[in-house]
PDB file of C-alpha atoms in Angstrom:
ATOM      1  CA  UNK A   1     -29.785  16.566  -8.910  1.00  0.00           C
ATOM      2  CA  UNK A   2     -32.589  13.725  -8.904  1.00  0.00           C
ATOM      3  CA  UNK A   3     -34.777  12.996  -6.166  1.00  0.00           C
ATOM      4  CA  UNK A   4     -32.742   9.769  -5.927  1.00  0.00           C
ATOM      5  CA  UNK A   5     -29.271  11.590  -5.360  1.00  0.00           C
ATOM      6  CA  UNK A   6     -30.890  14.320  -3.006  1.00  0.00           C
ATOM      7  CA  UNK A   7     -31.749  11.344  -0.661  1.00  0.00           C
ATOM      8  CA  UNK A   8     -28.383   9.588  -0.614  1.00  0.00           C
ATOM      9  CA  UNK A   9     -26.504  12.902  -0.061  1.00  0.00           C
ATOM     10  CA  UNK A  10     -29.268  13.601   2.620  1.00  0.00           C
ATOM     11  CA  UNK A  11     -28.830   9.976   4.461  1.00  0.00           C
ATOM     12  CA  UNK A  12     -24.600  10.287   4.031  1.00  0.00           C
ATOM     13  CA  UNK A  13     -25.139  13.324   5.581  1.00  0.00           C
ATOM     14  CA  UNK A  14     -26.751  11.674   8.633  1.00  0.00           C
ATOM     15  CA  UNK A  15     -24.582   8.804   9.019  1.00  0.00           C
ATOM     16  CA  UNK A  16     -21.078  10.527   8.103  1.00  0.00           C
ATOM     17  CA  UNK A  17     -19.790  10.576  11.773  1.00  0.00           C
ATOM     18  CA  UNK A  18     -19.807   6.594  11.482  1.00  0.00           C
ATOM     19  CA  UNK A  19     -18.400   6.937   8.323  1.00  0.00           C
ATOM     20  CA  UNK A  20     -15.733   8.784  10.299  1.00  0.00           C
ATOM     21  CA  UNK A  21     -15.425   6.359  12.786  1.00  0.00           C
ATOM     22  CA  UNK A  22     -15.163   3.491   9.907  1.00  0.00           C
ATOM     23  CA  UNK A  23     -12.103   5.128   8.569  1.00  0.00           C
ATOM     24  CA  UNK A  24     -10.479   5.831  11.691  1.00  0.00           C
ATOM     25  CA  UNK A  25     -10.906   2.027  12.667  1.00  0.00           C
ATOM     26  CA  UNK A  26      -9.762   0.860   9.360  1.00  0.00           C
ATOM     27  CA  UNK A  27      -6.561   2.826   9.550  1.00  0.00           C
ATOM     28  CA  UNK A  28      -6.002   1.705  12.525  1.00  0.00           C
ATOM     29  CA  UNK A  29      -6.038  -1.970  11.873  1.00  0.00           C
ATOM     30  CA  UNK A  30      -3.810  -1.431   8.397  1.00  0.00           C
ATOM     31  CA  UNK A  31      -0.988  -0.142  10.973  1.00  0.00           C
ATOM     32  CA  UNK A  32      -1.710  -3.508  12.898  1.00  0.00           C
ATOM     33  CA  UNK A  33      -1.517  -5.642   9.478  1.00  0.00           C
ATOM     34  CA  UNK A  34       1.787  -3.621   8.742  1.00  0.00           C
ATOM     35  CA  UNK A  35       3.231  -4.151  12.136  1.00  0.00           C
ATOM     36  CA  UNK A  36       2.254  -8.075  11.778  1.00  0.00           C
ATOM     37  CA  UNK A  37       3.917  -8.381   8.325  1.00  0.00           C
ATOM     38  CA  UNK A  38       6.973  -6.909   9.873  1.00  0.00           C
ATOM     39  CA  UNK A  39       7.218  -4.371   7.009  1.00  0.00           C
ATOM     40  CA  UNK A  40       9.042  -0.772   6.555  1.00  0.00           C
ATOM     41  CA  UNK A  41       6.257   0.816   4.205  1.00  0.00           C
ATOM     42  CA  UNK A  42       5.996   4.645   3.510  1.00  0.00           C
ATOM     43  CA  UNK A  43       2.649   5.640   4.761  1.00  0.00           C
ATOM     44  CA  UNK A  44      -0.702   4.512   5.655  1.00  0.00           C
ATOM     45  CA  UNK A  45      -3.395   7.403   4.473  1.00  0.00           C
ATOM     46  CA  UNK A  46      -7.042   7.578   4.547  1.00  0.00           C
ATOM     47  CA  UNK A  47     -10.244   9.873   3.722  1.00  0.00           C
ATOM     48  CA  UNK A  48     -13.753  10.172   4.216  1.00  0.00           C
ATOM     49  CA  UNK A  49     -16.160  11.352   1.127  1.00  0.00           C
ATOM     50  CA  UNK A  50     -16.881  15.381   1.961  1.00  0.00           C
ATOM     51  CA  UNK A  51     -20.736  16.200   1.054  1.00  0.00           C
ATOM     52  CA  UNK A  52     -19.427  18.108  -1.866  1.00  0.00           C
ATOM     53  CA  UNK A  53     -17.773  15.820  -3.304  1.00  0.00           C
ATOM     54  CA  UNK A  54     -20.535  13.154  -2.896  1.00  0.00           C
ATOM     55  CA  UNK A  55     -22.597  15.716  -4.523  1.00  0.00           C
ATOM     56  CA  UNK A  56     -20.244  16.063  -7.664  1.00  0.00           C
ATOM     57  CA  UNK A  57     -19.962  12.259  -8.161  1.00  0.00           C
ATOM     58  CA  UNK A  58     -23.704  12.085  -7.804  1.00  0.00           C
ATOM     59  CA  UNK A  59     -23.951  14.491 -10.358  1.00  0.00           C
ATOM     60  CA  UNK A  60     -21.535  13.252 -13.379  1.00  0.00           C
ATOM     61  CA  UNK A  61     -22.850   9.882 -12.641  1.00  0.00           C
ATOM     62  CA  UNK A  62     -26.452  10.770 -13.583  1.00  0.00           C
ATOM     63  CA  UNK A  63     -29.942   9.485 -11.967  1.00  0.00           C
ATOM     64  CA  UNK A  64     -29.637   5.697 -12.924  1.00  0.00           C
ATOM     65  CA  UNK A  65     -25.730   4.738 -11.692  1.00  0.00           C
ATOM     66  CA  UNK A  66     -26.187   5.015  -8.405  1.00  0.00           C
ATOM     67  CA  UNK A  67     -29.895   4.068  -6.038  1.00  0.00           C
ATOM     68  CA  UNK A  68     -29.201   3.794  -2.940  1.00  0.00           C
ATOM     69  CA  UNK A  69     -26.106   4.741  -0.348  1.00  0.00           C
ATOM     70  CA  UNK A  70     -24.852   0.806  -0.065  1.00  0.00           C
ATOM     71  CA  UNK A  71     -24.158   1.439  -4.043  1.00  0.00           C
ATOM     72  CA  UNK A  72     -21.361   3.307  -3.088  1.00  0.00           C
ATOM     73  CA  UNK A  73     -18.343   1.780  -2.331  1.00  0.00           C
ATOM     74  CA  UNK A  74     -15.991   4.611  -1.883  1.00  0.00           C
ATOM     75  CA  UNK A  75     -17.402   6.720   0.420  1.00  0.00           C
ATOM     76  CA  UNK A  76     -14.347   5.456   2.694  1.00  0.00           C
ATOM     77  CA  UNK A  77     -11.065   5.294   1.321  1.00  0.00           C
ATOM     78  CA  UNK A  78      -7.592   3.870   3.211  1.00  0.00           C
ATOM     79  CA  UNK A  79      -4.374   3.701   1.261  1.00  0.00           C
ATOM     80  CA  UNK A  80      -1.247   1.825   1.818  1.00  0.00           C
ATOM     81  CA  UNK A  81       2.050   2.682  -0.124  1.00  0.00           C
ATOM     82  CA  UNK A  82       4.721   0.658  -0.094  1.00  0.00           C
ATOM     83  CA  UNK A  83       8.054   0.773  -0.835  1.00  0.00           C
ATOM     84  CA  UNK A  84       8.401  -2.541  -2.369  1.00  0.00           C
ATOM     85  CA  UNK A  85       6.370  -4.156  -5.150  1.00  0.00           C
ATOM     86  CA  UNK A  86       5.971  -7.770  -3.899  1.00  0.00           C
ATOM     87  CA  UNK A  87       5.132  -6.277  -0.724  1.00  0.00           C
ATOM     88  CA  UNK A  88       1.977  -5.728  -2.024  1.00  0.00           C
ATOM     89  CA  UNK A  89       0.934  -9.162  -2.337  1.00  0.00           C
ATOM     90  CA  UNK A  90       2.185 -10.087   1.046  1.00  0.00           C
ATOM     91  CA  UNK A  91      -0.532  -6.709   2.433  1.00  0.00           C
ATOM     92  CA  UNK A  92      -3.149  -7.742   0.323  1.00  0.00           C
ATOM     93  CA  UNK A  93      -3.368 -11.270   1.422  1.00  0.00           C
ATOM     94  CA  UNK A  94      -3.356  -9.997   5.310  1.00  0.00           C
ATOM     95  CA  UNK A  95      -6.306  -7.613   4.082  1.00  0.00           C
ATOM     96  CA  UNK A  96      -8.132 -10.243   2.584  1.00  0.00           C
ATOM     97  CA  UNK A  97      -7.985 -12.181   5.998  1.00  0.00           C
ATOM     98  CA  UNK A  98      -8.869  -9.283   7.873  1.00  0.00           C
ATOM     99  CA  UNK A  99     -11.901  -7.552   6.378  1.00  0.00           C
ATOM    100  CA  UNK A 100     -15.009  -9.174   4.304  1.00  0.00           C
ATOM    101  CA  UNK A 101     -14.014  -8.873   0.650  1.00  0.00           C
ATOM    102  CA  UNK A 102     -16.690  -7.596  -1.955  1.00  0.00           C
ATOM    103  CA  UNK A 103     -15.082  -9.964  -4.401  1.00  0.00           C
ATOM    104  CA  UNK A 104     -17.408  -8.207  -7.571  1.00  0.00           C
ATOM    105  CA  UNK A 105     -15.959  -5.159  -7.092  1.00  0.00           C
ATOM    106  CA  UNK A 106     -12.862  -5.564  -6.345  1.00  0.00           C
ATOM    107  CA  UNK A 107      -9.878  -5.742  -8.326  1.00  0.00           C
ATOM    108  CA  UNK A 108      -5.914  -5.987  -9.358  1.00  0.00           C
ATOM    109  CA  UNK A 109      -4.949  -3.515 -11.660  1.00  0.00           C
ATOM    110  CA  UNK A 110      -2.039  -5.391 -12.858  1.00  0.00           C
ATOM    111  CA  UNK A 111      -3.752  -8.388 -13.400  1.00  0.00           C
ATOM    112  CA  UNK A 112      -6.387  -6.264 -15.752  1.00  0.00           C
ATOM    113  CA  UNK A 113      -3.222  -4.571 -17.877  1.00  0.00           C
ATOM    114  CA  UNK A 114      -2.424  -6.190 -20.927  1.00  0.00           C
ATOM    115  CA  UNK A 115       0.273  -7.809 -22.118  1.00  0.00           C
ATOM    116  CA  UNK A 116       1.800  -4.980 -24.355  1.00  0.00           C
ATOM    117  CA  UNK A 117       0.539  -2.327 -22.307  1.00  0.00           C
ATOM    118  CA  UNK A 118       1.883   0.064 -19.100  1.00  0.00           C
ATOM    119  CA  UNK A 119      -0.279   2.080 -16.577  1.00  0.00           C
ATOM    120  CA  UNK A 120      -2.013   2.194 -13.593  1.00  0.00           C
ATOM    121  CA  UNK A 121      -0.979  -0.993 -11.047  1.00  0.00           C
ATOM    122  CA  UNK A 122      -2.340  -0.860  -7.691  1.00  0.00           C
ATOM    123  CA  UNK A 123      -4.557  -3.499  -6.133  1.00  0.00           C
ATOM    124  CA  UNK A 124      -7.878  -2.587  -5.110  1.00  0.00           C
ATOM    125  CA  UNK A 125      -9.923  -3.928  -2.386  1.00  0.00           C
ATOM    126  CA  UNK A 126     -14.215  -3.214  -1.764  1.00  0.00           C
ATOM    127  CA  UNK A 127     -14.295  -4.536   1.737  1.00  0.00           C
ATOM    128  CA  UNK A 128     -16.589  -4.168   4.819  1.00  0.00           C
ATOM    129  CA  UNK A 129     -16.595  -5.175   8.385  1.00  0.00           C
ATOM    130  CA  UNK A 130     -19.430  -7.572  10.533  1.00  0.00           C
ATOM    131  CA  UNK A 131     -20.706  -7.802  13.849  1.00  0.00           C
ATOM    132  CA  UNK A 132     -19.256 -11.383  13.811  1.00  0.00           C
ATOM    133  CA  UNK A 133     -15.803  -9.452  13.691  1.00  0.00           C
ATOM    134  CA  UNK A 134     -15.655  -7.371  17.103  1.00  0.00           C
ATOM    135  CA  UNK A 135     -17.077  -4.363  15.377  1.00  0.00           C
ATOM    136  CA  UNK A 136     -19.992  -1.873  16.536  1.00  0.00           C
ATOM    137  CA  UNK A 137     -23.248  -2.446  14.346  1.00  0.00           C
ATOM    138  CA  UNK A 138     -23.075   0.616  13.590  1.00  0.00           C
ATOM    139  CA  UNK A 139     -19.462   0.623  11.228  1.00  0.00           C
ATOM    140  CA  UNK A 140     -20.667  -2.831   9.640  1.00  0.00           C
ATOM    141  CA  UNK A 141     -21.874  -3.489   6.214  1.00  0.00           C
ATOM    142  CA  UNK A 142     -20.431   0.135   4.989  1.00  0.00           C
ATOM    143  CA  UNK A 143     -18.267  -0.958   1.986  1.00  0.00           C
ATOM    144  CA  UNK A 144     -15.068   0.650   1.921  1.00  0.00           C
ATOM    145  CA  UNK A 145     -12.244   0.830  -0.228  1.00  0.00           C
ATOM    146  CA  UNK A 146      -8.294  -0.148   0.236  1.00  0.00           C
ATOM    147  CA  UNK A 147      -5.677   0.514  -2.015  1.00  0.00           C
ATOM    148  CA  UNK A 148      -2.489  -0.754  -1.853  1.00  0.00           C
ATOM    149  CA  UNK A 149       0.305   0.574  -4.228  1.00  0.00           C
ATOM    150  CA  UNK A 150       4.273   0.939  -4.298  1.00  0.00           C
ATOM    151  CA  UNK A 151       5.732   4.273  -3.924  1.00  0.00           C
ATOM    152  CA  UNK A 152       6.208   4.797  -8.093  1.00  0.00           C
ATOM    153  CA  UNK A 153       2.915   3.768  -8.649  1.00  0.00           C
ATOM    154  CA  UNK A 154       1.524   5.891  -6.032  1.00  0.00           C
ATOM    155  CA  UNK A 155       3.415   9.073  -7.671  1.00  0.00           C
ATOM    156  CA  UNK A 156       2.508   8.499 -11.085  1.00  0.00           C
ATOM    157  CA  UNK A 157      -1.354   8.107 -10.307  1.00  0.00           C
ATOM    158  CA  UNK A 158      -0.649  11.686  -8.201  1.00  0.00           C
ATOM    159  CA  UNK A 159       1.006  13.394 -11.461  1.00  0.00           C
ATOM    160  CA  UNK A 160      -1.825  11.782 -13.747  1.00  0.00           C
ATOM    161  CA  UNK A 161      -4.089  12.920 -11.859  1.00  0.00           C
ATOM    162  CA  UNK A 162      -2.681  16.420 -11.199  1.00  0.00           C
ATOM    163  CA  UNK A 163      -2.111  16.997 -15.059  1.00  0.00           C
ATOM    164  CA  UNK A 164      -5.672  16.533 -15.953  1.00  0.00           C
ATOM    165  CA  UNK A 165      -4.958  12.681 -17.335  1.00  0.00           C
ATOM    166  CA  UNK A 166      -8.551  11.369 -17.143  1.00  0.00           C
ATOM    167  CA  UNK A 167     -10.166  14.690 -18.677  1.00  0.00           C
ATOM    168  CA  UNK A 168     -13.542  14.160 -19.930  1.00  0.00           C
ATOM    169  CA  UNK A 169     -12.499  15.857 -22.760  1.00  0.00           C
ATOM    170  CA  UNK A 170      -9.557  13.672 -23.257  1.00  0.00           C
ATOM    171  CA  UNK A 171      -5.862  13.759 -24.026  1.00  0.00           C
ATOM    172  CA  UNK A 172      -3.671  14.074 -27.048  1.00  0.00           C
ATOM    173  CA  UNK A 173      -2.653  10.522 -28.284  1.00  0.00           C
ATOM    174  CA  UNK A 174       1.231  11.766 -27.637  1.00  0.00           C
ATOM    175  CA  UNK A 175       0.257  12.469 -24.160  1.00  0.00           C
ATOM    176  CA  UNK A 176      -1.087   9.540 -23.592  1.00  0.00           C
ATOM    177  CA  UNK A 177       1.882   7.696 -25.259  1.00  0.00           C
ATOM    178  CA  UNK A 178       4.184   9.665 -22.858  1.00  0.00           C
ATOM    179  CA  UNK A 179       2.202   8.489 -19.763  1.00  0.00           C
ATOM    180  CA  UNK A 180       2.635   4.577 -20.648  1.00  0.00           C
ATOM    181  CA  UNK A 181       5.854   4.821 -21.610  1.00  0.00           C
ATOM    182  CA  UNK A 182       6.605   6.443 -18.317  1.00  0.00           C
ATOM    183  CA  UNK A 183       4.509   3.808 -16.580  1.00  0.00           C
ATOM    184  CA  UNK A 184       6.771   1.348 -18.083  1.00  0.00           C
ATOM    185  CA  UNK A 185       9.906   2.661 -16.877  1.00  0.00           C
ATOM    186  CA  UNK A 186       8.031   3.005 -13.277  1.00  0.00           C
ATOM    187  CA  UNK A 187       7.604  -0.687 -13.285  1.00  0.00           C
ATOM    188  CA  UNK A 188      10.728  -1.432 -14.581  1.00  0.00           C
ATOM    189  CA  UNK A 189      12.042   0.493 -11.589  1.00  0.00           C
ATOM    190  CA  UNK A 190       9.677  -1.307  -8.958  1.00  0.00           C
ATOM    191  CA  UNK A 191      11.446  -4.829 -10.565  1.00  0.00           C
ATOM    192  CA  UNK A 192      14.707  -3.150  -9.789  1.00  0.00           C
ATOM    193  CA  UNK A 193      14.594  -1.898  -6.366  1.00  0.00           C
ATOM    194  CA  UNK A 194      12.924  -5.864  -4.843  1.00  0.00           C
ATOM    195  CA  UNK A 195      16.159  -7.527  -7.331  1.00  0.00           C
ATOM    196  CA  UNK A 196      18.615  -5.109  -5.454  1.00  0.00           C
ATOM    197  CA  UNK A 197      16.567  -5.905  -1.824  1.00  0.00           C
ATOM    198  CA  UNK A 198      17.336  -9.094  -2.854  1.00  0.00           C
ATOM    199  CA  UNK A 199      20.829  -8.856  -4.053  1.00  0.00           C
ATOM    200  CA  UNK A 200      21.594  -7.160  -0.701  1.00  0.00           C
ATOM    201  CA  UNK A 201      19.974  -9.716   1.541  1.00  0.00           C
ATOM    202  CA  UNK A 202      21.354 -12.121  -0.450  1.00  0.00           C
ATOM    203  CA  UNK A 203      25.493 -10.734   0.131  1.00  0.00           C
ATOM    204  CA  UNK A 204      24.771 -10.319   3.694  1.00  0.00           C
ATOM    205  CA  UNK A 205      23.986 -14.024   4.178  1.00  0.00           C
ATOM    206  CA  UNK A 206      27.530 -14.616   2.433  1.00  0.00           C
ATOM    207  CA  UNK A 207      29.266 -12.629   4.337  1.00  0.00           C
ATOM    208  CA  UNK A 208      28.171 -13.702   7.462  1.00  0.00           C
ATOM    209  CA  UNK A 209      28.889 -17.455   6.474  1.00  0.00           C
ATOM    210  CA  UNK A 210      32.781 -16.223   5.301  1.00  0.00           C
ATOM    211  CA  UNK A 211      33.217 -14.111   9.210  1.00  0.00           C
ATOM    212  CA  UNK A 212      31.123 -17.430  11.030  1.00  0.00           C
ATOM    213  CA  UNK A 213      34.054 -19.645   9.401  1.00  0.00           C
ATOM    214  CA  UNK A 214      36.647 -17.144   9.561  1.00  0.00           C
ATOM    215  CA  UNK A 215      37.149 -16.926   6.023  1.00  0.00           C
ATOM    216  CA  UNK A 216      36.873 -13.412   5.118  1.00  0.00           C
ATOM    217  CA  UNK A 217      40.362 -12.249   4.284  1.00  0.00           C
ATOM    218  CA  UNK A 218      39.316 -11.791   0.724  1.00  0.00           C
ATOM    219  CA  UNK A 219      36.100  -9.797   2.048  1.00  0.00           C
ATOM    220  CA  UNK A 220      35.823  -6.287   0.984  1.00  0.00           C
ATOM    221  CA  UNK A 221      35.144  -3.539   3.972  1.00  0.00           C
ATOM    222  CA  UNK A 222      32.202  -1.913   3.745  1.00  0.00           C
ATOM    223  CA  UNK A 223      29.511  -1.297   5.961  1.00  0.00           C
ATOM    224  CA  UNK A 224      27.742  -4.699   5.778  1.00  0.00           C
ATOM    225  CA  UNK A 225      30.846  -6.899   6.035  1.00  0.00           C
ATOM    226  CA  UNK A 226      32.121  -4.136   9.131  1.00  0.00           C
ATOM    227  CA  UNK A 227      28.416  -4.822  11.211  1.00  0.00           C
ATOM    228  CA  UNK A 228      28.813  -8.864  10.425  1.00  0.00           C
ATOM    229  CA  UNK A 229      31.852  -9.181  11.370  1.00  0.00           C
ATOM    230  CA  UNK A 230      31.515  -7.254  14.799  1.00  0.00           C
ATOM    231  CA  UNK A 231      28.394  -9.179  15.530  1.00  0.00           C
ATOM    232  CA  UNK A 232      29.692 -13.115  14.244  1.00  0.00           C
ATOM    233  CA  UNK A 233      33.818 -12.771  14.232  1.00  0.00           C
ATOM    234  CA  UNK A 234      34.535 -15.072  17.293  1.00  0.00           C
ATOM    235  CA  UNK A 235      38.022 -12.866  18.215  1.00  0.00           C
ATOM    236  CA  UNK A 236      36.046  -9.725  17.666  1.00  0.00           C
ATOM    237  CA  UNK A 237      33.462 -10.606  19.874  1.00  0.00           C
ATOM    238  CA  UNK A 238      36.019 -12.364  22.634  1.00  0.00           C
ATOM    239  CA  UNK A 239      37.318  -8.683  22.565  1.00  0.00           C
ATOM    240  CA  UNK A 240      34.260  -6.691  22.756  1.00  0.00           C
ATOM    241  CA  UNK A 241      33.420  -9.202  25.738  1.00  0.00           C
ATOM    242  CA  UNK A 242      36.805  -8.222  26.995  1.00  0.00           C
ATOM    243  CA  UNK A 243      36.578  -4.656  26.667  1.00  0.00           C
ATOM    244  CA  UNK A 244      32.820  -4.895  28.564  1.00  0.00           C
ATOM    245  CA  UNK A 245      34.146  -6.014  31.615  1.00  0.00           C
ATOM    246  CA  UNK A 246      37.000  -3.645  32.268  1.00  0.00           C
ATOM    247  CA  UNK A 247      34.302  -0.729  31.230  1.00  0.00           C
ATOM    248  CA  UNK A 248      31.747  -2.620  33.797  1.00  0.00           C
ATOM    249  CA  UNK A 249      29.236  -1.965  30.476  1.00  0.00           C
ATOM    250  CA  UNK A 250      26.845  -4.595  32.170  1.00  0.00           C
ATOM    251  CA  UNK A 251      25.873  -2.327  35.125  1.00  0.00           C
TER     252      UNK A 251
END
């Protein structure tokens, strides 16, 4: 390793316990943002660069890529997975009002895929914090990274990754076929699930119009049209009013 990378290892090595702290605050705050949006996600996840693998990146990168520790923008890394793909956008908009934004290096992997292509969508985000913002001096100006990815996308980057996808060496042109034309049935999928969200919020308003005007005889029973009508059917709620008050439920 160059003189240059022994120093940067040497200086993350000094600083890593507020590297620590950055990635505990920044988790923290995602949970806040999730809370806020009012969202059911999977998982919030984050990690801090070990020296070892600082070392390795310093190494296949070579003297020149990186000259200083600010250069690296990924020494800090949160992730948020969701379970729906527009939910993305609604995260990444929160993130962008709730961190600095390093603009230049970040990016949406879905707006970079072409037309006729399938593959890695996730948005990416190279943000830091300021003094300006609440934050201790010393957690500010550390660029870190946040990722924010559906549950499909987030598995098929895990089995890329685990099958050796980005070898140096490379990967049979069938393999590679394989992996977009998996991608594509991933996003497919991700269309699916928000269209059947949708389809279900969508019934649920209908039904509860049909039980508020007390037209649901032609309503089938299932377990949406069951909880709206216990909750809006005027007789069904006279009743359950009824049955409170020879129970005594209130006390």
């Amino acid at each position: 390793m160059s003189m240059v990378g022994k120093m940067i290892l040497e200086e993350f090595a000094e600083n890593r316990s507020a590297y620590l702290e950055l990635g505990d605050v920044v988790h923290n705050r995602l949970e806040e943002l999730v809370k806020e949006a009012g969202l059911s996600i999977l998982g919030i996840e984050h990690r801090i660069k070990t020296i070892k693998s600082l070392a390795g990146k310093l190494e296949r990168k070579g003297d020149d890529y990186y000259r200083k520790l600010e250069d690296l923008t990924d020494l800090v890394g949160a992730r948020i997975i969701c379970f729906f793909a527009d939910e993305v956008d609604v995260l990444g908009k929160l993130v962008e009002k709730s961190f600095q934004i390093d603009r230049e290096n970040s990016s949406d992997k879905r707006a970079l895929m072409k037309a006729d292509s399938f593959g890695y969508l996730s948005l990416h985000y190279i943000c830091y914090l300021t003094p300006e913002m609440g934050y201790s001096e010393s957690i500010c100006y550390k660029k870190f990274e946040i990722q924010i990815r559906t549950n499909l996308q987030h598995t098929w980057s895990a089995i890329e990754h685990d099958l050796g996808y980005k070898s140096e060496f490379g990967v049979p042109r069938v393999v590679v076929r394989q992996f977009a034309r998996l991608a594509g049935l991933l996003e497919l999928a991700d269309d699916e699930f928000v269209r059947i969200r949708s389809r279900m919020q969508d019934y649920t308003e209908e039904i509860r119009k049909k039980i508020a005007l007390g037209c649901a005889d032609d309503v089938l029973i299932d377990i949406i049209s069951l909880e709206e009508y216990v909750k809006n059917n005027r007789d069904m709620r006279n009743f359950l009013d009824e049955l409170a008050a020879i129970c005594d439920w209130g006390n």
